[in-house]
Amino acid sequence: MTNSTDLLRDDAEHLLRELAGPDARLRDDQWVAIEALVVHRRRALVVQRTGWGKSAVYFISAKLLRRQGRGPTVIVSPLLALMRNQVAAAERAGVHAATINSGNVTEWAAIHERIAAGEVDVLLVSPERLNNPDFRDQVLPSLARDAGLVVVDEAHCVSDWGHDFRPDYRRIRTLVAELGDDIPVLATTATANDRVVADIAAQLGVGGSSDLGGRNDAGSGGTLVLRGGLDRPSLHLSVVRIDEPARRAAWLAQHLKDLPGSGIVYALTVTAARDLAALLTDHGYAVAAYTGQTEPTEREQLEADLLDNKVKALVATSALGMGFDKPDLGFVVHLGAPSSPISYYQQVGRAGRSTERAEVVLLPGPEDRRIWQWFASVAFPDEALVRRVIAALDTERPVSTPALEPRVDLTRSRLEMVLKVLDVDGAVKRVKGGWIATGQPWTYDEERYGRLEEARAAEQEAMLEYERTTECRMVFLRRQLDDPDLAAGGPGSDHTAGGPGSDHTAGGPGSDHTAGG
């Protein structure tokens, strides 16, 4: 006799085929997650590699919950590129999705009306929107009361220890804390080591320290953690060692044509991305620069050009990372190393999701460490500067960010970071017209920032070790991410130095060059 759980799984399988094609089948752990959310209303943390199908879990769960009469699913998602891809995927599965972000301001009022009318199955929200005064005060309370499911995508962003920490993400704690007991919560990420998993658990109330090693009980009590292996056999990882920046760029100009398909070339700074894009264009390549300073409409067009293989590569900063989905991306090249192996794994994970082989090439330089140190120095100012920001604010009259900037002698980007952190800490508050001080006592958490500085230094040293290692580079990265399959002796745990992903000694792309190569 067929029971209700079997029927629910059949429905889930049908939705997956609508989402991903007629040959798609649910992974066992995808179903475990869906059942936990839809049937048992649990909180869950899913840490699985890029391409595993995390988005299928929450879209299918959202649709099944709506069929049960539950409210819309709220997905907090960090990048516009991710939102565009997800909305398109949702529509294929018959899920009515909408997004609220900085790129569609003129549509916000209509979307709010659709939500109120029950016409939206999934609402994708940028983390910054959580502290927009109108959204925070008028929309968020009803969502917290009526949501069918809350999803925190790219959940490592909530963690101080994550490679892409964002202060806005910590506001999700408030949303989750106000949810009813029967509203399930799903946190997902592809890049989280044990420390980040533990921090996500503390911030969001999902997961737990006893669950760090892999998968815990799938029954109806407690929380669920699903951690899978992070091996990516299609990625061929290599390092090209050339000390002089001009010669590194020249090497890339010579070999870019030999790399398969279309791909991404990462640079560490906006200036470097623009200069490299200009150089490659001069050499006849169809490339374009993609940075945090690129206008949203241009970003969308550039992403479409790469998806359609109209360009050989986008020369990008980390602004093009999470959320860009091109399964047949043929290569990822880094001209200059990121400061963390975890960040590096996240970026190279864009490649080779549906191909047998993709090239991943790192061209590090001696100046990388100096760039890392500069980014670290501007991450958060010292206590005196922070207190100057608090002192420049009134408790009643709002001050706009542009008006505050000259008073505190901070650049716009650094000032915005300080204000976001102070907002999360409760010392300032964003209101209509700008910012006010709350008057609440605030302590500079020197111990916390010291721990972060130590962790940052350790990750930088690990990145340098990655450049020097003679073992399989994928195994090295997976160890940095505390891959449970390595500890358990699972697939991909027995690579040798000459195994998949290791360096070769040929002369072309994917070879391991020295400074004289």
Short mmCIF file of C-alpha atoms in Angstrom, two decimals:
data_model
loop_
_atom_site.label_atom_id
_atom_site.label_comp_id
_atom_site.label_asym_id
_atom_site.label_seq_id
_atom_site.Cartn_x
_atom_site.Cartn_y
_atom_site.Cartn_z
CA MET A 1 0.00 0.00 0.00
CA THR A 2 1.39 3.37 -0.97
CA ASN A 3 1.70 5.72 2.02
CA SER A 4 1.64 9.51 2.06
CA THR A 5 5.45 9.75 2.23
CA ASP A 6 5.79 7.71 -0.96
CA LEU A 7 3.26 9.96 -2.69
CA LEU A 8 5.15 13.04 -1.49
CA ARG A 9 8.39 11.67 -2.87
CA ASP A 10 6.69 10.97 -6.21
CA ASP A 11 5.55 14.59 -6.27
CA ALA A 12 9.09 15.73 -5.45
CA GLU A 13 10.55 13.59 -8.24
CA HIS A 14 8.04 15.06 -10.71
CA LEU A 15 8.94 18.61 -9.67
CA LEU A 16 12.63 17.84 -10.05
CA ARG A 17 12.09 16.63 -13.62
CA GLU A 18 10.28 19.88 -14.39
CA LEU A 19 13.15 21.78 -12.84
CA ALA A 20 16.15 19.90 -14.23
CA GLY A 21 14.99 17.75 -17.13
CA PRO A 22 13.33 14.37 -17.78
CA ASP A 23 16.34 12.30 -16.70
CA ALA A 24 16.81 13.98 -13.32
CA ARG A 25 16.45 11.87 -10.17
CA LEU A 26 16.57 12.99 -6.56
CA ARG A 27 19.72 12.17 -4.66
CA ASP A 28 19.02 10.29 -1.44
CA ASP A 29 20.19 13.21 0.69
CA GLN A 30 18.10 15.66 -1.33
CA TRP A 31 15.03 13.68 -0.38
CA VAL A 32 16.18 13.44 3.26
CA ALA A 33 16.38 17.24 3.36
CA ILE A 34 13.03 17.75 1.60
CA GLU A 35 11.28 15.30 3.92
CA ALA A 36 12.78 16.96 6.99
CA LEU A 37 11.56 20.38 5.88
CA VAL A 38 8.14 19.52 4.43
CA VAL A 39 7.01 16.68 6.70
CA HIS A 40 8.80 17.34 9.98
CA ARG A 41 9.20 21.16 9.79
CA ARG A 42 12.80 20.92 10.95
CA ARG A 43 15.81 23.20 10.77
CA ALA A 44 18.57 21.93 8.52
CA LEU A 45 22.05 22.81 7.32
CA VAL A 46 23.15 21.43 3.95
CA VAL A 47 26.86 21.73 3.10
CA GLN A 48 27.34 20.25 -0.35
CA ARG A 49 29.62 20.99 -3.28
CA THR A 50 28.67 23.33 -6.10
CA GLY A 51 26.38 21.55 -8.56
CA TRP A 52 25.02 19.05 -6.01
CA GLY A 53 21.50 20.47 -6.27
CA LYS A 54 20.91 22.55 -3.14
CA SER A 55 18.55 24.91 -4.96
CA ALA A 56 16.40 21.95 -6.04
CA VAL A 57 15.87 21.13 -2.36
CA TYR A 58 14.41 24.50 -1.50
CA PHE A 59 12.39 25.03 -4.68
CA ILE A 60 10.78 21.61 -4.43
CA SER A 61 10.16 22.09 -0.71
CA ALA A 62 8.63 25.50 -1.39
CA LYS A 63 6.19 24.07 -3.96
CA LEU A 64 5.21 21.12 -1.77
CA LEU A 65 4.62 23.38 1.23
CA ARG A 66 2.46 25.72 -0.85
CA ARG A 67 0.34 22.75 -1.92
CA GLN A 68 -0.24 22.12 1.78
CA GLY A 69 -1.52 25.66 2.19
CA ARG A 70 1.64 27.05 3.77
CA GLY A 71 2.90 30.57 3.13
CA PRO A 72 5.61 31.68 0.69
CA THR A 73 9.21 30.59 1.04
CA VAL A 74 11.62 33.42 1.82
CA ILE A 75 15.11 32.93 0.37
CA VAL A 76 17.85 35.29 1.54
CA SER A 77 20.39 35.29 -1.28
CA PRO A 78 23.46 37.49 -1.71
CA LEU A 79 24.00 38.14 -5.41
CA LEU A 80 21.88 39.49 -8.24
CA ALA A 81 23.32 36.87 -10.59
CA LEU A 82 22.16 34.12 -8.27
CA MET A 83 18.69 35.62 -8.04
CA ARG A 84 18.26 35.83 -11.81
CA ASN A 85 19.28 32.21 -12.29
CA GLN A 86 17.06 31.03 -9.47
CA VAL A 87 13.96 32.88 -10.60
CA ALA A 88 14.35 31.38 -14.09
CA ALA A 89 14.80 27.89 -12.63
CA ALA A 90 11.78 28.30 -10.37
CA GLU A 91 9.51 29.29 -13.24
CA ARG A 92 10.46 26.09 -15.08
CA ALA A 93 9.07 24.10 -12.14
CA GLY A 94 5.88 26.14 -11.96
CA VAL A 95 7.03 28.06 -8.89
CA HIS A 96 5.90 31.68 -8.87
CA ALA A 97 8.99 33.58 -7.76
CA ALA A 98 9.74 37.24 -7.19
CA THR A 99 12.82 39.08 -6.06
CA ILE A 100 13.39 42.28 -4.12
CA ASN A 101 16.82 43.82 -4.59
CA SER A 102 18.57 47.03 -5.55
CA GLY A 103 18.14 46.29 -9.26
CA ASN A 104 14.31 46.34 -9.38
CA VAL A 105 13.30 49.24 -7.14
CA THR A 106 10.40 50.24 -9.38
CA GLU A 107 8.80 46.81 -8.94
CA TRP A 108 8.85 46.66 -5.13
CA ALA A 109 5.34 48.02 -4.53
CA ALA A 110 3.76 45.59 -7.02
CA ILE A 111 5.68 42.67 -5.51
CA HIS A 112 4.49 43.60 -2.01
CA GLU A 113 0.91 43.55 -3.32
CA ARG A 114 1.43 40.12 -4.92
CA ILE A 115 2.78 38.77 -1.64
CA ALA A 116 -0.22 40.11 0.25
CA ALA A 117 -2.55 38.53 -2.31
CA GLY A 118 -0.89 35.12 -1.95
CA GLU A 119 0.37 35.09 -5.53
CA VAL A 120 4.06 34.52 -4.70
CA ASP A 121 5.44 31.06 -3.86
CA VAL A 122 9.04 32.16 -3.37
CA LEU A 123 10.42 35.57 -2.46
CA LEU A 124 14.14 36.06 -2.96
CA VAL A 125 15.53 38.89 -0.85
CA SER A 126 18.99 40.42 -0.81
CA PRO A 127 20.45 40.56 2.73
CA GLU A 128 20.69 44.36 2.50
CA ARG A 129 16.90 44.51 2.08
CA LEU A 130 16.43 43.07 5.57
CA ASN A 131 17.40 46.44 7.03
CA ASN A 132 15.58 48.68 4.59
CA PRO A 133 13.28 50.65 6.96
CA ASP A 134 10.08 50.07 4.95
CA PHE A 135 10.78 46.39 4.34
CA ARG A 136 12.01 45.77 7.90
CA ASP A 137 9.02 47.45 9.56
CA GLN A 138 6.15 46.71 7.15
CA VAL A 139 6.94 43.50 5.22
CA LEU A 140 9.33 41.44 7.35
CA PRO A 141 7.03 40.95 10.38
CA SER A 142 4.28 39.40 8.25
CA LEU A 143 6.80 37.20 6.42
CA ALA A 144 8.20 35.96 9.71
CA ARG A 145 4.65 35.16 10.83
CA ASP A 146 3.34 33.59 7.63
CA ALA A 147 6.38 32.09 5.84
CA GLY A 148 6.20 28.47 4.81
CA LEU A 149 9.99 28.08 4.81
CA VAL A 150 12.98 30.35 5.34
CA VAL A 151 16.15 29.63 3.35
CA VAL A 152 19.55 31.18 4.04
CA ASP A 153 21.52 30.59 0.84
CA GLU A 154 25.32 30.92 0.83
CA ALA A 155 25.06 30.67 4.61
CA HIS A 156 28.83 30.98 5.16
CA CYS A 157 28.23 34.73 4.70
CA VAL A 158 26.69 34.80 8.17
CA SER A 159 29.96 33.71 9.76
CA ASP A 160 32.84 35.90 10.84
CA TRP A 161 35.03 32.99 9.77
CA GLY A 162 33.46 32.61 6.32
CA HIS A 163 35.41 33.67 3.25
CA ASP A 164 32.73 36.21 2.32
CA PHE A 165 31.39 37.53 5.64
CA ARG A 166 28.69 40.16 5.19
CA PRO A 167 27.35 42.15 8.16
CA ASP A 168 23.88 42.28 6.62
CA TYR A 169 23.67 38.50 6.86
CA ARG A 170 23.80 38.63 10.66
CA ARG A 171 20.42 40.35 10.62
CA ILE A 172 18.97 37.02 9.56
CA ARG A 173 19.28 36.02 13.22
CA THR A 174 16.43 38.43 13.98
CA LEU A 175 14.24 36.97 11.25
CA VAL A 176 14.88 33.38 12.36
CA ALA A 177 14.35 34.23 16.04
CA GLU A 178 10.88 35.58 15.30
CA LEU A 179 9.71 32.52 13.36
CA GLY A 180 7.09 30.17 14.72
CA ASP A 181 8.23 26.77 15.93
CA ASP A 182 6.60 25.03 12.95
CA ILE A 183 8.34 27.12 10.26
CA PRO A 184 11.28 25.14 8.88
CA VAL A 185 14.64 26.79 8.20
CA LEU A 186 17.21 25.64 5.64
CA ALA A 187 20.77 26.98 5.49
CA THR A 188 22.91 26.02 2.49
CA THR A 189 26.49 26.54 1.38
CA ALA A 190 29.18 24.81 -0.66
CA THR A 191 32.10 26.23 1.28
CA ALA A 192 32.20 25.79 5.04
CA ASN A 193 34.81 24.13 7.21
CA ASP A 194 34.09 22.87 10.72
CA ARG A 195 34.56 26.30 12.31
CA VAL A 196 32.16 27.98 9.86
CA VAL A 197 29.57 25.22 10.28
CA ALA A 198 29.69 25.68 14.06
CA ASP A 199 29.32 29.44 13.69
CA ILE A 200 26.34 29.08 11.34
CA ALA A 201 24.75 26.79 13.90
CA ALA A 202 25.25 29.41 16.61
CA GLN A 203 24.01 32.30 14.46
CA LEU A 204 20.93 30.63 12.98
CA GLY A 205 20.09 27.84 15.34
CA VAL A 206 20.59 25.13 12.73
CA GLY A 207 22.98 22.24 13.03
CA GLY A 208 25.18 21.63 16.04
CA SER A 209 28.72 20.84 17.04
CA SER A 210 27.99 17.13 17.36
CA ASP A 211 26.99 17.01 13.71
CA LEU A 212 30.14 18.45 12.16
CA GLY A 213 31.47 15.19 10.83
CA GLY A 214 28.75 14.49 8.31
CA ARG A 215 25.10 13.52 8.39
CA ASN A 216 23.02 13.15 11.53
CA ASP A 217 19.71 11.49 12.26
CA ALA A 218 16.94 12.22 9.76
CA GLY A 219 14.08 11.66 12.19
CA SER A 220 11.61 14.21 13.43
CA GLY A 221 13.56 15.59 16.42
CA GLY A 222 16.27 18.19 16.64
CA THR A 223 18.08 19.48 13.60
CA LEU A 224 19.53 17.97 10.47
CA VAL A 225 23.03 18.40 9.07
CA LEU A 226 23.93 17.01 5.66
CA ARG A 227 27.58 17.37 4.69
CA GLY A 228 28.82 15.71 1.54
CA GLY A 229 32.19 15.15 -0.05
CA LEU A 230 33.81 18.03 -1.93
CA ASP A 231 35.84 16.18 -4.53
CA ARG A 232 35.57 17.61 -8.05
CA PRO A 233 37.23 15.07 -10.38
CA SER A 234 36.59 17.21 -13.48
CA LEU A 235 38.82 20.03 -12.23
CA HIS A 236 42.47 19.87 -13.27
CA LEU A 237 44.31 22.16 -10.84
CA SER A 238 47.74 23.58 -11.57
CA VAL A 239 50.07 26.43 -10.67
CA VAL A 240 52.16 28.53 -13.04
CA ARG A 241 54.99 30.32 -11.23
CA ILE A 242 56.17 33.53 -12.90
CA ASP A 243 57.33 36.32 -10.60
CA GLU A 244 57.01 39.35 -12.88
CA PRO A 245 53.44 40.67 -13.33
CA ALA A 246 53.98 41.66 -16.97
CA ARG A 247 55.29 38.20 -17.84
CA ARG A 248 52.33 36.53 -16.09
CA ALA A 249 49.92 38.60 -18.16
CA ALA A 250 51.90 37.81 -21.30
CA TRP A 251 51.76 34.09 -20.48
CA LEU A 252 47.99 34.30 -20.21
CA ALA A 253 47.71 36.25 -23.46
CA GLN A 254 49.71 33.50 -25.15
CA HIS A 255 47.80 30.54 -23.70
CA LEU A 256 44.22 31.76 -23.25
CA LYS A 257 43.32 30.48 -26.72
CA ASP A 258 44.33 26.97 -25.68
CA LEU A 259 41.96 26.81 -22.72
CA PRO A 260 38.68 24.96 -23.40
CA GLY A 261 35.45 26.82 -24.04
CA SER A 262 34.66 30.01 -22.17
CA GLY A 263 35.72 30.84 -18.65
CA ILE A 264 36.58 33.33 -15.95
CA VAL A 265 39.90 35.06 -15.30
CA TYR A 266 40.07 36.41 -11.75
CA ALA A 267 42.17 39.39 -10.68
CA LEU A 268 42.64 40.68 -7.14
CA THR A 269 41.76 44.33 -7.75
CA VAL A 270 39.47 46.38 -9.96
CA THR A 271 42.43 48.09 -11.60
CA ALA A 272 44.12 44.77 -12.36
CA ALA A 273 40.92 43.40 -13.90
CA ARG A 274 40.47 46.40 -16.15
CA ASP A 275 44.13 46.46 -17.23
CA LEU A 276 44.17 42.74 -17.97
CA ALA A 277 40.93 42.95 -19.94
CA ALA A 278 42.43 45.76 -22.04
CA LEU A 279 45.60 43.73 -22.66
CA LEU A 280 43.71 40.61 -23.73
CA THR A 281 41.45 42.69 -25.96
CA ASP A 282 44.54 44.13 -27.65
CA HIS A 283 45.64 40.55 -28.32
CA GLY A 284 42.39 39.88 -30.17
CA TYR A 285 40.39 38.11 -27.47
CA ALA A 286 36.69 38.73 -26.88
CA VAL A 287 36.82 39.55 -23.17
CA ALA A 288 35.32 42.13 -20.81
CA ALA A 289 36.01 43.38 -17.28
CA TYR A 290 33.47 42.53 -14.57
CA THR A 291 33.94 44.19 -11.16
CA GLY A 292 31.99 45.57 -8.23
CA GLN A 293 32.00 48.91 -10.04
CA THR A 294 30.27 47.49 -13.13
CA GLU A 295 26.71 48.77 -13.44
CA PRO A 296 23.98 46.18 -12.67
CA THR A 297 22.51 46.24 -16.17
CA GLU A 298 25.96 45.78 -17.71
CA ARG A 299 26.70 42.92 -15.31
CA GLU A 300 23.54 41.15 -16.44
CA GLN A 301 24.53 41.53 -20.10
CA LEU A 302 28.08 40.33 -19.45
CA GLU A 303 26.79 37.27 -17.59
CA ALA A 304 24.49 36.50 -20.54
CA ASP A 305 27.40 36.89 -22.97
CA LEU A 306 29.46 34.37 -21.01
CA LEU A 307 26.54 31.97 -20.71
CA ASP A 308 26.05 32.16 -24.48
CA ASN A 309 29.79 31.79 -25.19
CA LYS A 310 29.91 35.19 -26.86
CA VAL A 311 33.09 35.98 -24.95
CA LYS A 312 36.16 33.88 -24.31
CA ALA A 313 36.31 35.10 -20.73
CA LEU A 314 35.14 37.65 -18.22
CA VAL A 315 38.08 39.22 -16.40
CA ALA A 316 36.58 39.57 -12.96
CA THR A 317 37.13 40.43 -9.35
CA SER A 318 35.40 38.42 -6.63
CA ALA A 319 32.20 40.30 -7.60
CA LEU A 320 31.62 37.37 -9.98
CA GLY A 321 31.56 34.40 -7.67
CA MET A 322 28.70 32.90 -5.78
CA GLY A 323 25.63 32.38 -7.84
CA PHE A 324 26.97 32.46 -11.39
CA ASP A 325 25.78 29.22 -12.92
CA LYS A 326 27.32 28.00 -16.17
CA PRO A 327 27.65 24.21 -15.91
CA ASP A 328 29.96 23.92 -18.94
CA LEU A 329 32.38 26.65 -17.83
CA GLY A 330 35.66 25.43 -19.30
CA PHE A 331 38.28 27.13 -17.15
CA VAL A 332 39.03 29.41 -14.23
CA VAL A 333 42.33 31.28 -14.12
CA HIS A 334 43.57 33.41 -11.24
CA LEU A 335 46.11 36.11 -11.97
CA GLY A 336 47.08 36.61 -8.35
CA ALA A 337 46.02 34.27 -5.56
CA PRO A 338 43.04 34.83 -3.25
CA SER A 339 44.01 35.06 0.40
CA SER A 340 42.18 31.88 1.45
CA PRO A 341 42.06 28.31 0.08
CA ILE A 342 38.37 28.25 1.01
CA SER A 343 37.68 31.30 -1.12
CA TYR A 344 39.78 29.78 -3.90
CA TYR A 345 37.76 26.54 -3.82
CA GLN A 346 34.54 28.52 -4.03
CA GLN A 347 35.69 30.45 -7.09
CA VAL A 348 37.19 27.54 -9.01
CA GLY A 349 34.05 25.53 -8.25
CA ARG A 350 32.25 27.51 -10.94
CA ALA A 351 34.04 25.39 -13.58
CA GLY A 352 33.51 21.87 -14.87
CA ARG A 353 30.12 21.11 -13.39
CA SER A 354 28.86 19.32 -16.51
CA THR A 355 32.12 18.63 -18.34
CA GLU A 356 34.59 15.80 -18.02
CA ARG A 357 37.50 18.18 -17.62
CA ALA A 358 38.01 21.86 -16.86
CA GLU A 359 41.28 23.72 -16.43
CA VAL A 360 41.99 25.60 -13.21
CA VAL A 361 45.21 27.62 -13.31
CA LEU A 362 46.72 29.77 -10.58
CA LEU A 363 49.38 32.35 -11.45
CA PRO A 364 50.47 33.70 -8.05
CA GLY A 365 52.80 36.65 -7.59
CA PRO A 366 55.07 37.96 -4.84
CA GLU A 367 52.85 41.05 -4.58
CA ASP A 368 49.81 38.95 -3.55
CA ARG A 369 50.71 39.11 0.13
CA ARG A 370 50.87 42.92 0.03
CA ILE A 371 47.41 43.06 -1.54
CA TRP A 372 46.04 40.65 1.08
CA GLN A 373 47.44 42.83 3.85
CA TRP A 374 45.87 45.94 2.35
CA PHE A 375 42.40 44.35 2.15
CA ALA A 376 42.80 43.13 5.73
CA SER A 377 43.77 46.60 6.94
CA VAL A 378 40.61 48.20 5.52
CA ALA A 379 38.23 45.42 6.57
CA PHE A 380 37.31 47.20 9.80
CA PRO A 381 38.90 50.39 11.20
CA ASP A 382 40.42 50.72 14.64
CA GLU A 383 38.41 51.69 17.70
CA ALA A 384 39.12 55.43 17.55
CA LEU A 385 37.69 55.72 14.02
CA VAL A 386 34.64 53.65 14.91
CA ARG A 387 33.85 55.80 17.95
CA ARG A 388 34.21 58.88 15.76
CA VAL A 389 31.39 57.49 13.59
CA ILE A 390 29.13 56.93 16.61
CA ALA A 391 29.91 60.40 17.98
CA ALA A 392 29.04 62.03 14.65
CA LEU A 393 25.48 60.67 14.78
CA ASP A 394 22.49 62.14 16.59
CA THR A 395 19.96 60.02 18.46
CA GLU A 396 17.01 61.78 16.81
CA ARG A 397 18.02 63.56 13.59
CA PRO A 398 19.10 61.12 10.85
CA VAL A 399 22.36 61.75 9.00
CA SER A 400 22.80 60.36 5.49
CA THR A 401 25.86 58.36 4.55
CA PRO A 402 27.14 61.03 2.08
CA ALA A 403 26.76 63.72 4.77
CA LEU A 404 28.54 61.56 7.34
CA GLU A 405 31.49 60.67 5.09
CA PRO A 406 33.44 63.99 5.37
CA ARG A 407 32.80 64.21 9.12
CA VAL A 408 34.59 60.94 9.94
CA ASP A 409 37.34 60.83 7.30
CA LEU A 410 36.43 57.40 5.95
CA THR A 411 35.86 56.34 2.37
CA ARG A 412 32.31 55.43 1.43
CA SER A 413 32.95 51.68 1.30
CA ARG A 414 34.71 51.59 4.69
CA LEU A 415 32.08 53.82 6.27
CA GLU A 416 29.26 51.60 5.00
CA MET A 417 31.01 48.55 6.46
CA VAL A 418 31.40 50.25 9.85
CA LEU A 419 27.75 51.35 9.88
CA LYS A 420 26.52 47.86 9.03
CA VAL A 421 28.57 46.27 11.80
CA LEU A 422 27.48 48.92 14.32
CA ASP A 423 23.88 48.40 13.23
CA VAL A 424 24.14 44.66 13.84
CA ASP A 425 25.75 45.40 17.22
CA GLY A 426 22.90 47.74 18.12
CA ALA A 427 24.93 50.95 18.40
CA VAL A 428 23.36 52.67 15.36
CA LYS A 429 20.14 52.21 13.42
CA ARG A 430 19.18 52.81 9.83
CA VAL A 431 16.01 54.86 9.49
CA LYS A 432 14.34 56.90 6.77
CA GLY A 433 16.73 59.68 5.86
CA GLY A 434 19.92 57.99 7.02
CA TRP A 435 21.40 56.82 10.31
CA ILE A 436 20.91 57.61 13.99
CA ALA A 437 22.81 56.60 17.12
CA THR A 438 20.79 54.40 19.48
CA GLY A 439 22.51 55.63 22.62
CA GLN A 440 23.12 52.02 23.65
CA PRO A 441 26.55 51.21 25.12
CA TRP A 442 28.96 49.67 22.64
CA THR A 443 32.22 47.83 23.22
CA TYR A 444 34.94 47.40 20.62
CA ASP A 445 35.39 43.62 20.50
CA GLU A 446 39.17 43.60 20.37
CA GLU A 447 39.38 39.91 21.25
CA ARG A 448 37.09 38.96 18.37
CA TYR A 449 39.00 41.03 15.84
CA GLY A 450 42.25 39.56 17.14
CA ARG A 451 40.96 36.03 16.57
CA LEU A 452 39.87 36.96 13.08
CA GLU A 453 43.29 38.41 12.32
CA GLU A 454 44.95 35.20 13.48
CA ALA A 455 42.59 33.11 11.37
CA ARG A 456 43.23 35.34 8.37
CA ALA A 457 46.98 34.96 8.75
CA ALA A 458 46.66 31.18 8.98
CA GLU A 459 44.56 31.07 5.81
CA GLN A 460 47.08 33.20 3.95
CA GLU A 461 49.86 30.81 4.95
CA ALA A 462 47.72 27.88 3.80
CA MET A 463 47.26 29.56 0.41
CA LEU A 464 51.03 29.89 0.07
CA GLU A 465 51.35 26.22 1.00
CA TYR A 466 48.82 25.34 -1.72
CA GLU A 467 51.10 27.01 -4.25
CA ARG A 468 54.06 24.90 -3.06
CA THR A 469 52.43 21.54 -2.37
CA THR A 470 53.41 18.40 -4.26
CA GLU A 471 50.31 16.44 -3.23
CA CYS A 472 47.03 16.43 -5.13
CA ARG A 473 45.82 20.01 -4.98
CA MET A 474 42.16 19.02 -4.76
CA VAL A 475 42.90 16.89 -1.71
CA PHE A 476 44.69 19.91 -0.20
CA LEU A 477 41.65 22.16 -0.73
CA ARG A 478 39.25 19.56 0.58
CA ARG A 479 41.33 19.19 3.73
CA GLN A 480 41.12 22.95 4.27
CA LEU A 481 37.33 22.58 4.09
CA ASP A 482 37.29 19.62 6.51
CA ASP A 483 35.76 17.38 3.84
CA PRO A 484 34.14 14.49 5.77
CA ASP A 485 34.90 12.06 2.93
CA LEU A 486 38.63 12.55 3.48
CA ALA A 487 38.35 11.71 7.15
CA ALA A 488 36.20 8.69 6.35
CA GLY A 489 38.38 7.46 3.49
CA GLY A 490 35.62 8.12 0.98
CA PRO A 491 35.82 8.76 -2.78
CA GLY A 492 38.79 10.81 -3.86
CA SER A 493 40.62 10.39 -0.54
CA ASP A 494 43.50 8.38 -1.97
CA HIS A 495 44.85 10.73 -4.65
CA THR A 496 48.61 10.75 -4.94
CA ALA A 497 50.79 13.61 -6.16
CA GLY A 498 50.33 12.32 -9.68
CA GLY A 499 46.61 11.77 -9.39
CA PRO A 500 43.69 13.83 -10.64
CA GLY A 501 44.13 17.53 -10.10
CA SER A 502 47.89 17.41 -9.65
CA ASP A 503 50.46 19.39 -11.61
CA HIS A 504 51.85 18.20 -14.90
CA THR A 505 55.16 19.12 -16.50
CA ALA A 506 54.00 19.88 -20.01
CA GLY A 507 54.60 23.32 -21.45
CA GLY A 508 51.06 24.53 -22.02
CA PRO A 509 48.09 25.45 -19.88
CA GLY A 510 47.79 23.30 -16.80
CA SER A 511 51.54 22.90 -16.44
CA ASP A 512 53.58 23.69 -13.34
CA HIS A 513 56.00 26.42 -14.36
CA THR A 514 58.80 27.98 -12.36
CA ALA A 515 59.84 31.61 -12.66
CA GLY A 516 61.90 30.71 -15.68
CA GLY A 517 59.12 28.71 -17.35
#
